[in-house]
Short mmCIF file of C-alpha atoms in Angstrom, two decimals:
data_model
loop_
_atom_site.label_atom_id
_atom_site.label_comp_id
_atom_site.label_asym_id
_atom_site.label_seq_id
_atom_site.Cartn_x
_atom_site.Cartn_y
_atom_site.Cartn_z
CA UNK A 1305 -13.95 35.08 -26.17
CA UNK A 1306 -11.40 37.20 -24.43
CA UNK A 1307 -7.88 36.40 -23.30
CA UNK A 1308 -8.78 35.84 -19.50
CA UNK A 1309 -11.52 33.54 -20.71
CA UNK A 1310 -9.62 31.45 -22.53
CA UNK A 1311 -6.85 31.17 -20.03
CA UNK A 1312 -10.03 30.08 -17.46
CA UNK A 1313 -11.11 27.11 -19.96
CA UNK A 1314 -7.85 26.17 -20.51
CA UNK A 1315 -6.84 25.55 -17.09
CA UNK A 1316 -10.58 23.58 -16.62
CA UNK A 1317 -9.08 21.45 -19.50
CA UNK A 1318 -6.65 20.07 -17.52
CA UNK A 1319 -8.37 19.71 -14.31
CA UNK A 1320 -8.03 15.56 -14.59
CA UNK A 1321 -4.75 15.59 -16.85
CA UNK A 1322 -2.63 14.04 -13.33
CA UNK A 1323 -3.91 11.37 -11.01
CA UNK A 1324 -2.45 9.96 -8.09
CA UNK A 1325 -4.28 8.61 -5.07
CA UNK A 1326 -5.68 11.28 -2.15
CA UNK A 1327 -4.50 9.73 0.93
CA UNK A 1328 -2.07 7.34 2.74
CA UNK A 1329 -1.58 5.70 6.12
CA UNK A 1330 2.13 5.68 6.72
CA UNK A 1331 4.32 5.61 9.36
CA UNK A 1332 6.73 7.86 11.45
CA UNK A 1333 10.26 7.63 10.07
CA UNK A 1334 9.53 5.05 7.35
CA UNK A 1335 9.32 5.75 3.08
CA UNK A 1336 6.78 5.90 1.00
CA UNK A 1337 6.27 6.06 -2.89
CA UNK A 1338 3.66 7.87 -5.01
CA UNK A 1339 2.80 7.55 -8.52
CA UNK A 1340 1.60 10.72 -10.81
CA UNK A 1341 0.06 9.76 -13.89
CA UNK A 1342 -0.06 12.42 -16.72
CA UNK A 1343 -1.27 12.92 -20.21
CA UNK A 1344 0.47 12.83 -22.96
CA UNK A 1345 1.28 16.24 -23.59
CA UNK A 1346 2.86 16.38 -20.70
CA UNK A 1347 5.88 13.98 -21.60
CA UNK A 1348 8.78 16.37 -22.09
CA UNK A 1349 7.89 19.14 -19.29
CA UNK A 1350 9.23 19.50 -15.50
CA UNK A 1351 7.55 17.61 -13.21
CA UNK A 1352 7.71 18.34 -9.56
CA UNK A 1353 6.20 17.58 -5.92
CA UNK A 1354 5.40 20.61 -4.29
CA UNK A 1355 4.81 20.28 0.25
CA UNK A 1356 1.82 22.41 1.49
CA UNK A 1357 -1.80 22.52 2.22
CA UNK A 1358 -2.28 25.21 -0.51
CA UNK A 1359 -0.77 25.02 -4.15
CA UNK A 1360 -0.15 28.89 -4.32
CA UNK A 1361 2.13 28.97 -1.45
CA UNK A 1362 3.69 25.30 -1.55
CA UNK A 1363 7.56 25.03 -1.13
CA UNK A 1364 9.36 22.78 -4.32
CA UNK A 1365 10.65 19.65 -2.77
CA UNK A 1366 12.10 18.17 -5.72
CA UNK A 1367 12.15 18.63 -9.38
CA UNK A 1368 12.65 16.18 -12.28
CA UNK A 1369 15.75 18.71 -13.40
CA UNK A 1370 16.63 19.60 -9.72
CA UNK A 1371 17.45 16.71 -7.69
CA UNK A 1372 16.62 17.29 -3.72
CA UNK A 1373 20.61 16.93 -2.13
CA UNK A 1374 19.07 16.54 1.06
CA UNK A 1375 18.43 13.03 0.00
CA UNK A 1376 14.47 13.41 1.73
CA UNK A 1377 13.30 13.71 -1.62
CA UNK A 1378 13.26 11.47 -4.14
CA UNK A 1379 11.44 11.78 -8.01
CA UNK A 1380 12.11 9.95 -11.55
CA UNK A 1381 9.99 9.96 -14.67
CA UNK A 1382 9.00 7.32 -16.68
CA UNK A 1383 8.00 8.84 -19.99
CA UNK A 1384 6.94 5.31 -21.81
CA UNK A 1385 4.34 4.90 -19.44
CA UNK A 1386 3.92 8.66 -18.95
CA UNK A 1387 4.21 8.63 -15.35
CA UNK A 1388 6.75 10.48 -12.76
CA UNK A 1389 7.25 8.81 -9.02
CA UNK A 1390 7.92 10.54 -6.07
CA UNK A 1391 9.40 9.02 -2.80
CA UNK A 1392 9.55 10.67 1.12
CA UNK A 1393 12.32 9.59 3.08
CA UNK A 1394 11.94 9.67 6.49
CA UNK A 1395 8.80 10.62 7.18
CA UNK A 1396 7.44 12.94 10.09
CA UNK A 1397 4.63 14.16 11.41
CA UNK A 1398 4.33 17.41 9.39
CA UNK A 1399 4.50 15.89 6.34
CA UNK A 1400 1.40 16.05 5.30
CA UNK A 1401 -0.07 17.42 2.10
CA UNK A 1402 1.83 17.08 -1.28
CA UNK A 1403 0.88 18.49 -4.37
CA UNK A 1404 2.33 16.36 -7.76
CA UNK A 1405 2.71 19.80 -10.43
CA UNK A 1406 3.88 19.77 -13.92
CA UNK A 1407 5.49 23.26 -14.91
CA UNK A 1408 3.52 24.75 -17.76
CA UNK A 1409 5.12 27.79 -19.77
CA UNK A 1410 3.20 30.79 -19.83
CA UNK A 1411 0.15 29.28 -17.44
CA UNK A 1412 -0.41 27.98 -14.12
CA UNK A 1413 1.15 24.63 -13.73
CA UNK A 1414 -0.84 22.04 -13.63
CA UNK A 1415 -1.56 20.12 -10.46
CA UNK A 1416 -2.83 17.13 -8.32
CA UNK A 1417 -3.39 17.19 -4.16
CA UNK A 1418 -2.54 14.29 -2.14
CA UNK A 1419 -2.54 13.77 1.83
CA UNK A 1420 -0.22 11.93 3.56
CA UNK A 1421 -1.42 10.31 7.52
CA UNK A 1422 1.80 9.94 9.33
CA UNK A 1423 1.27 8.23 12.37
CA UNK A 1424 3.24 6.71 14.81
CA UNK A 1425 1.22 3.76 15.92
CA UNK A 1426 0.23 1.37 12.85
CA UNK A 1427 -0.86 2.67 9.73
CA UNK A 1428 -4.76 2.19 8.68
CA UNK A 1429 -4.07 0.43 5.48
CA UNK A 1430 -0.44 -0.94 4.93
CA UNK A 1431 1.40 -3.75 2.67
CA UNK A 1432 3.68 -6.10 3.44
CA UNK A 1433 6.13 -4.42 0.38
CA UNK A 1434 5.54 -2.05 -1.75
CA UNK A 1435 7.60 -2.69 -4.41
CA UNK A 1436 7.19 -6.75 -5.71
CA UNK A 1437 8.10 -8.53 -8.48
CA UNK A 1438 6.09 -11.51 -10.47
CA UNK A 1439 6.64 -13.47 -13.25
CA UNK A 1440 5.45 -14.25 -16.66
CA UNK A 1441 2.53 -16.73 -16.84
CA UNK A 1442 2.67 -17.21 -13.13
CA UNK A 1443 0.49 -15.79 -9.88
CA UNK A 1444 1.10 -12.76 -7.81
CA UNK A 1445 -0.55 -12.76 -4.36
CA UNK A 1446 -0.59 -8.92 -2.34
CA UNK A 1447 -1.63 -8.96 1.38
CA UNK A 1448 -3.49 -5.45 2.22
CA UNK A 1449 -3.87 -4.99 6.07
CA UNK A 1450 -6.62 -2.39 7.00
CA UNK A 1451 -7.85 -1.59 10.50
CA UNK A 1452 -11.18 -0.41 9.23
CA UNK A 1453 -14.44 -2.40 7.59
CA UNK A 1454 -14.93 -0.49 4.56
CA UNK A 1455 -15.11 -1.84 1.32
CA UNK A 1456 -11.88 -2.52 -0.21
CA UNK A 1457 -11.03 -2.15 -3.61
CA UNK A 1458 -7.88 -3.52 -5.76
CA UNK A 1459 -7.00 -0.80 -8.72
CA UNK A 1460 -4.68 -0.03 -11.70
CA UNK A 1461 -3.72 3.35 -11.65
CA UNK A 1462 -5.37 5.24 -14.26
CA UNK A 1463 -7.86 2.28 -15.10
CA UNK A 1464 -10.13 0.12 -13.19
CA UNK A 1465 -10.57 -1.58 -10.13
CA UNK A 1466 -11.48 -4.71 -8.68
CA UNK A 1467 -13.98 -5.16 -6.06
CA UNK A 1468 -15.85 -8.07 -4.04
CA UNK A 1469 -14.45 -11.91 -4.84
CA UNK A 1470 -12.90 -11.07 -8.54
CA UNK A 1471 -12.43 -9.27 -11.76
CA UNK A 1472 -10.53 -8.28 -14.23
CA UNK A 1473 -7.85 -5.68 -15.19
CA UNK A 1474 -6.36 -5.56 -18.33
CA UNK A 1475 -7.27 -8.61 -19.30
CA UNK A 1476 -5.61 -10.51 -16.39
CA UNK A 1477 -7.88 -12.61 -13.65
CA UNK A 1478 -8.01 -10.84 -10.61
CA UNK A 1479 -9.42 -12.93 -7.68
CA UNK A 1480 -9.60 -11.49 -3.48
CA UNK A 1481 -10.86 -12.17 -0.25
CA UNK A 1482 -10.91 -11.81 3.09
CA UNK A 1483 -10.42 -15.24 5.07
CA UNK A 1484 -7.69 -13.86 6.98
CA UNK A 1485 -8.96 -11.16 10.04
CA UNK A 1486 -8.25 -7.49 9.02
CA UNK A 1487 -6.27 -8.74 5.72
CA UNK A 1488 -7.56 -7.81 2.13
CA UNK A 1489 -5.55 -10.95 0.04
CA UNK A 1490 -5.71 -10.36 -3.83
CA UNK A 1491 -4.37 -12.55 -6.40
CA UNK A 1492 -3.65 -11.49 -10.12
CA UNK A 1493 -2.93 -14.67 -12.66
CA UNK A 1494 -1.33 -16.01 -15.57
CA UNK A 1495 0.39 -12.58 -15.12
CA UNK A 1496 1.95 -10.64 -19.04
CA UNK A 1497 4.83 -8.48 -19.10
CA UNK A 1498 1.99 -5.62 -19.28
CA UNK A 1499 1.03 -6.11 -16.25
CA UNK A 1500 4.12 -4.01 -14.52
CA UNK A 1501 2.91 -0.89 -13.12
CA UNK A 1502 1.40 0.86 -10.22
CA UNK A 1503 -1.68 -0.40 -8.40
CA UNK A 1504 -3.06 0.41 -5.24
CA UNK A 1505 -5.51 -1.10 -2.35
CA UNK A 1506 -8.08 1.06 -1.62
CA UNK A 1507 -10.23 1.37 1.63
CA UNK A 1508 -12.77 4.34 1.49
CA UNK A 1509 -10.65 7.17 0.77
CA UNK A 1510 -7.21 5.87 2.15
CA UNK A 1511 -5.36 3.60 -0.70
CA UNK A 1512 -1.68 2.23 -0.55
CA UNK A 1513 0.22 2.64 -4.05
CA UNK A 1514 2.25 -1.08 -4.93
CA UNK A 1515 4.41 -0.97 -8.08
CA UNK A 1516 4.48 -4.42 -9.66
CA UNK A 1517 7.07 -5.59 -11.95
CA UNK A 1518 6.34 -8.76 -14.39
CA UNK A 1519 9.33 -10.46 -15.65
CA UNK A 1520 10.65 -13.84 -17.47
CA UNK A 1521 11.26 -16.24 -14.18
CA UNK A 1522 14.88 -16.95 -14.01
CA UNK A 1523 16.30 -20.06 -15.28
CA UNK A 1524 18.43 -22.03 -12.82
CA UNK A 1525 21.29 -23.74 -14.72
CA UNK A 1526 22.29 -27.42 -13.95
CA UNK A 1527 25.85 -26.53 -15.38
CA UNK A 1528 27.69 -26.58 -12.15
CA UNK A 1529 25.96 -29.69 -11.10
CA UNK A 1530 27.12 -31.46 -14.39
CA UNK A 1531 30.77 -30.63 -14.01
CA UNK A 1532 30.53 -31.80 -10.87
CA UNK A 1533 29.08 -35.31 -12.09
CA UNK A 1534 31.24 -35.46 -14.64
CA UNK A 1535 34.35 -35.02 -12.38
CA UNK A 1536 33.09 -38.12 -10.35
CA UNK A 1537 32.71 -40.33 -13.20
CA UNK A 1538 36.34 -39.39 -14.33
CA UNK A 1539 37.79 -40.44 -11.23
CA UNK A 1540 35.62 -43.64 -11.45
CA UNK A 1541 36.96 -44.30 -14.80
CA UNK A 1542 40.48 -43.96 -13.62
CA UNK A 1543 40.41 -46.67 -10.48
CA UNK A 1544 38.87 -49.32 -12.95
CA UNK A 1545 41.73 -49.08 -15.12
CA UNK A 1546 44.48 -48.93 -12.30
#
Protein backbone atom coordinates (compact mmCIF):
# COMPACT_ATOMS: atom_id res chain seq x y z
CA UNK A 1 0.00 0.00 0.00
CA UNK A 2 1.36 3.37 -0.91
CA UNK A 3 1.76 6.51 1.16
CA UNK A 4 -1.44 8.35 -0.23
CA UNK A 5 -3.33 5.17 0.53
CA UNK A 6 -2.55 4.93 3.80
CA UNK A 7 -3.06 8.55 4.58
CA UNK A 8 -6.85 7.84 2.83
CA UNK A 9 -7.55 4.85 5.45
CA UNK A 10 -6.26 6.64 8.09
CA UNK A 11 -8.37 9.58 7.88
CA UNK A 12 -11.60 6.88 7.27
CA UNK A 13 -10.36 5.63 10.73
CA UNK A 14 -11.36 8.46 12.37
CA UNK A 15 -14.43 9.35 10.60
CA UNK A 16 -16.63 8.68 14.09
CA UNK A 17 -13.64 9.49 16.60
CA UNK A 18 -15.87 13.12 17.65
CA UNK A 19 -19.58 13.31 18.22
CA UNK A 20 -21.65 16.10 19.04
CA UNK A 21 -25.26 16.60 18.05
CA UNK A 22 -26.15 18.04 14.21
CA UNK A 23 -28.54 20.70 14.93
CA UNK A 24 -30.04 23.26 17.42
CA UNK A 25 -32.99 25.61 17.74
CA UNK A 26 -31.67 28.67 19.49
CA UNK A 27 -32.40 32.00 19.77
CA UNK A 28 -31.26 35.53 18.54
CA UNK A 29 -28.88 37.08 21.07
CA UNK A 30 -29.05 34.26 23.65
CA UNK A 31 -25.97 31.34 24.51
CA UNK A 32 -25.71 28.14 23.80
CA UNK A 33 -23.35 25.17 24.79
CA UNK A 34 -22.09 22.18 22.78
CA UNK A 35 -20.42 19.13 23.81
CA UNK A 36 -17.57 17.28 21.55
CA UNK A 37 -16.88 13.92 22.57
CA UNK A 38 -13.49 12.38 21.46
CA UNK A 39 -11.50 9.24 21.68
CA UNK A 40 -8.98 8.60 23.64
CA UNK A 41 -6.12 9.34 21.66
CA UNK A 42 -7.17 12.45 21.36
CA UNK A 43 -6.65 13.59 25.11
CA UNK A 44 -3.54 15.73 24.96
CA UNK A 45 -4.06 17.49 21.36
CA UNK A 46 -5.67 21.07 20.45
CA UNK A 47 -9.07 21.09 20.21
CA UNK A 48 -10.90 23.81 18.43
CA UNK A 49 -14.40 25.07 16.93
CA UNK A 50 -13.96 26.14 13.59
CA UNK A 51 -17.36 28.73 11.92
CA UNK A 52 -18.24 27.81 8.26
CA UNK A 53 -20.32 25.74 6.01
CA UNK A 54 -17.14 24.01 4.66
CA UNK A 55 -14.22 22.59 6.89
CA UNK A 56 -11.46 23.59 4.28
CA UNK A 57 -12.20 27.18 4.40
CA UNK A 58 -13.65 27.59 8.09
CA UNK A 59 -12.30 30.59 10.19
CA UNK A 60 -10.79 29.32 14.00
CA UNK A 61 -13.10 30.74 16.55
CA UNK A 62 -11.44 29.52 19.51
CA UNK A 63 -8.78 27.15 20.47
CA UNK A 64 -8.18 25.12 23.66
CA UNK A 65 -4.48 27.02 23.74
CA UNK A 66 -5.90 30.29 22.20
CA UNK A 67 -8.59 31.75 24.14
CA UNK A 68 -11.18 33.95 21.85
CA UNK A 69 -10.57 37.82 23.66
CA UNK A 70 -13.58 38.81 22.02
CA UNK A 71 -15.33 37.03 24.77
CA UNK A 72 -18.04 35.44 21.78
CA UNK A 73 -16.25 32.38 22.13
CA UNK A 74 -16.01 30.26 24.73
CA UNK A 75 -14.17 26.39 24.91
CA UNK A 76 -12.70 24.14 27.94
CA UNK A 77 -11.67 20.52 27.91
CA UNK A 78 -12.45 17.99 30.15
CA UNK A 79 -9.85 15.30 29.63
CA UNK A 80 -11.32 12.68 32.45
CA UNK A 81 -14.29 12.37 30.55
CA UNK A 82 -12.51 13.05 27.25
CA UNK A 83 -14.71 15.70 26.15
CA UNK A 84 -14.08 19.59 25.14
CA UNK A 85 -17.27 22.19 25.36
CA UNK A 86 -17.81 24.97 23.33
CA UNK A 87 -20.15 27.98 24.12
CA UNK A 88 -21.59 31.03 21.53
CA UNK A 89 -22.24 34.15 23.13
CA UNK A 90 -24.56 36.21 21.65
CA UNK A 91 -25.87 34.59 19.02
CA UNK A 92 -26.96 36.00 15.48
CA UNK A 93 -28.36 35.10 12.59
CA UNK A 94 -25.22 34.09 10.64
CA UNK A 95 -24.10 31.88 12.99
CA UNK A 96 -24.77 28.99 11.60
CA UNK A 97 -22.56 26.00 10.90
CA UNK A 98 -19.71 25.01 13.37
CA UNK A 99 -17.30 22.49 12.88
CA UNK A 100 -15.74 20.85 16.49
CA UNK A 101 -11.76 19.91 14.98
CA UNK A 102 -8.98 18.37 16.86
CA UNK A 103 -5.47 19.46 15.36
CA UNK A 104 -3.65 16.38 14.18
CA UNK A 105 0.25 16.69 13.39
CA UNK A 106 1.23 15.80 10.08
CA UNK A 107 -2.64 14.97 8.80
CA UNK A 108 -5.83 16.60 8.33
CA UNK A 109 -7.40 17.39 11.60
CA UNK A 110 -9.97 15.59 12.52
CA UNK A 111 -13.51 16.89 12.50
CA UNK A 112 -17.30 16.92 13.38
CA UNK A 113 -20.20 19.35 11.56
CA UNK A 114 -22.88 20.82 13.53
CA UNK A 115 -25.75 23.42 12.52
CA UNK A 116 -26.91 25.93 14.55
CA UNK A 117 -31.00 27.48 13.76
CA UNK A 118 -30.91 30.94 15.10
CA UNK A 119 -34.15 32.32 15.06
CA UNK A 120 -35.74 35.12 16.40
CA UNK A 121 -39.19 33.92 17.23
CA UNK A 122 -39.12 30.71 19.64
CA UNK A 123 -36.83 28.04 19.18
CA UNK A 124 -38.25 24.46 17.87
CA UNK A 125 -36.94 22.48 20.73
CA UNK A 126 -35.75 24.46 23.89
CA UNK A 127 -35.16 23.75 27.84
CA UNK A 128 -36.04 25.49 30.57
CA UNK A 129 -31.91 25.45 31.66
CA UNK A 130 -29.37 24.01 30.27
CA UNK A 131 -27.10 23.56 32.80
CA UNK A 132 -28.93 21.68 36.18
CA UNK A 133 -27.81 20.14 39.02
CA UNK A 134 -29.28 16.84 40.97
CA UNK A 135 -28.43 15.01 43.76
CA UNK A 136 -27.26 11.71 44.95
CA UNK A 137 -30.01 9.07 45.39
CA UNK A 138 -32.62 11.60 44.51
CA UNK A 139 -34.86 12.49 41.12
CA UNK A 140 -34.06 14.86 38.36
CA UNK A 141 -37.04 16.03 36.27
CA UNK A 142 -36.02 18.03 32.56
CA UNK A 143 -38.91 19.80 30.72
CA UNK A 144 -38.17 19.65 26.73
CA UNK A 145 -40.54 22.08 24.82
CA UNK A 146 -40.83 21.20 21.03
CA UNK A 147 -43.15 22.84 18.52
CA UNK A 148 -43.15 19.81 16.31
CA UNK A 149 -44.83 16.01 16.71
CA UNK A 150 -41.94 13.94 16.06
CA UNK A 151 -40.75 11.38 18.16
CA UNK A 152 -38.69 12.53 20.92
CA UNK A 153 -35.89 10.90 22.30
CA UNK A 154 -33.88 11.45 25.77
CA UNK A 155 -29.91 10.55 25.19
CA UNK A 156 -26.45 10.31 26.87
CA UNK A 157 -23.98 11.62 24.75
CA UNK A 158 -21.91 9.01 23.34
CA UNK A 159 -24.33 6.14 24.62
CA UNK A 160 -27.92 5.44 24.42
CA UNK A 161 -31.13 6.90 24.41
CA UNK A 162 -34.40 6.69 25.84
CA UNK A 163 -37.51 6.61 23.94
CA UNK A 164 -41.45 6.13 24.49
CA UNK A 165 -42.63 5.92 28.48
CA UNK A 166 -39.03 4.67 29.95
CA UNK A 167 -35.64 3.12 29.95
CA UNK A 168 -32.56 2.98 31.06
CA UNK A 169 -29.12 4.70 30.81
CA UNK A 170 -26.34 3.65 32.61
CA UNK A 171 -28.00 1.82 34.83
CA UNK A 172 -30.26 4.64 36.15
CA UNK A 173 -34.36 4.51 35.60
CA UNK A 174 -35.30 6.80 33.08
CA UNK A 175 -39.11 7.40 32.92
CA UNK A 176 -41.01 10.37 30.21
CA UNK A 177 -44.09 11.54 28.93
CA UNK A 178 -46.04 13.84 27.44
CA UNK A 179 -49.18 14.94 29.65
CA UNK A 180 -48.31 18.43 29.33
CA UNK A 181 -49.21 20.06 25.49
CA UNK A 182 -45.99 20.51 23.39
CA UNK A 183 -43.71 19.48 26.57
CA UNK A 184 -41.44 16.28 26.45
CA UNK A 185 -41.08 15.75 30.68
CA UNK A 186 -38.30 13.12 31.51
CA UNK A 187 -37.37 11.95 34.82
CA UNK A 188 -33.99 10.13 35.70
CA UNK A 189 -33.97 8.36 39.44
CA UNK A 190 -32.17 7.30 42.35
CA UNK A 191 -29.57 9.43 40.45
CA UNK A 192 -25.14 8.23 41.16
CA UNK A 193 -22.46 10.61 41.03
CA UNK A 194 -21.91 8.96 37.39
CA UNK A 195 -24.60 10.25 36.19
CA UNK A 196 -23.01 13.99 35.57
CA UNK A 197 -22.55 14.62 32.03
CA UNK A 198 -24.05 15.81 28.85
CA UNK A 199 -27.42 14.63 27.56
CA UNK A 200 -29.60 15.93 25.09
CA UNK A 201 -33.51 15.88 23.94
CA UNK A 202 -33.85 14.91 20.66
CA UNK A 203 -36.74 15.63 18.13
CA UNK A 204 -36.01 14.24 14.55
CA UNK A 205 -32.84 15.76 13.74
CA UNK A 206 -32.94 18.93 16.06
CA UNK A 207 -31.63 17.92 19.80
CA UNK A 208 -30.87 20.41 22.74
CA UNK A 209 -27.48 19.47 24.67
CA UNK A 210 -28.24 19.67 28.92
CA UNK A 211 -25.15 19.10 31.09
CA UNK A 212 -26.21 17.47 34.35
CA UNK A 213 -24.26 17.56 37.43
CA UNK A 214 -24.96 14.84 40.36
CA UNK A 215 -23.81 15.82 43.70
CA UNK A 216 -24.09 14.94 47.66
CA UNK A 217 -27.39 17.19 48.66
CA UNK A 218 -26.26 19.77 51.05
CA UNK A 219 -26.69 19.38 54.65
CA UNK A 220 -28.48 22.22 56.43
CA UNK A 221 -26.98 22.69 59.92
CA UNK A 222 -29.27 23.27 63.02
CA UNK A 223 -26.16 25.00 64.71
CA UNK A 224 -27.41 28.49 64.57
CA UNK A 225 -30.78 27.43 65.69
CA UNK A 226 -29.21 25.72 68.84
CA UNK A 227 -27.27 28.73 69.98
CA UNK A 228 -30.11 30.48 69.64
CA UNK A 229 -32.14 28.01 72.02
CA UNK A 230 -29.59 27.79 74.19
CA UNK A 231 -29.34 31.62 74.68
CA UNK A 232 -33.12 31.56 75.69
CA UNK A 233 -32.81 28.97 78.21
CA UNK A 234 -29.83 30.96 79.79
CA UNK A 235 -31.80 33.92 80.27
CA UNK A 236 -34.61 31.66 81.67
CA UNK A 237 -32.24 30.23 84.08
CA UNK A 238 -31.17 33.60 85.25
CA UNK A 239 -34.87 35.22 86.19
CA UNK A 240 -35.61 31.97 88.30
CA UNK A 241 -32.75 32.59 90.40
CA UNK A 242 -33.20 36.49 90.73
Amino acid sequence: MGDVDRRVCARSRRVHSITTVSKVSVKTGKSISIPCLYESQYVNNVKYLCEGYYWRYCSNAVKTNKPDGSGKYLISDDKRKKIFTVTINQLANENTDYWCMVEIDGWVDDRVHFQLSVTSGTPSLYVDHQKITGYIGENITVRCHHSNSGEMKWCRLGRNCVTGSSGSIDGTTVTAHMRDPNVFTVTMSGLKSENSGWYWCAEADIQIPVYLTVTEKPITSNKYKYCKLSTKLYKYENLIHL
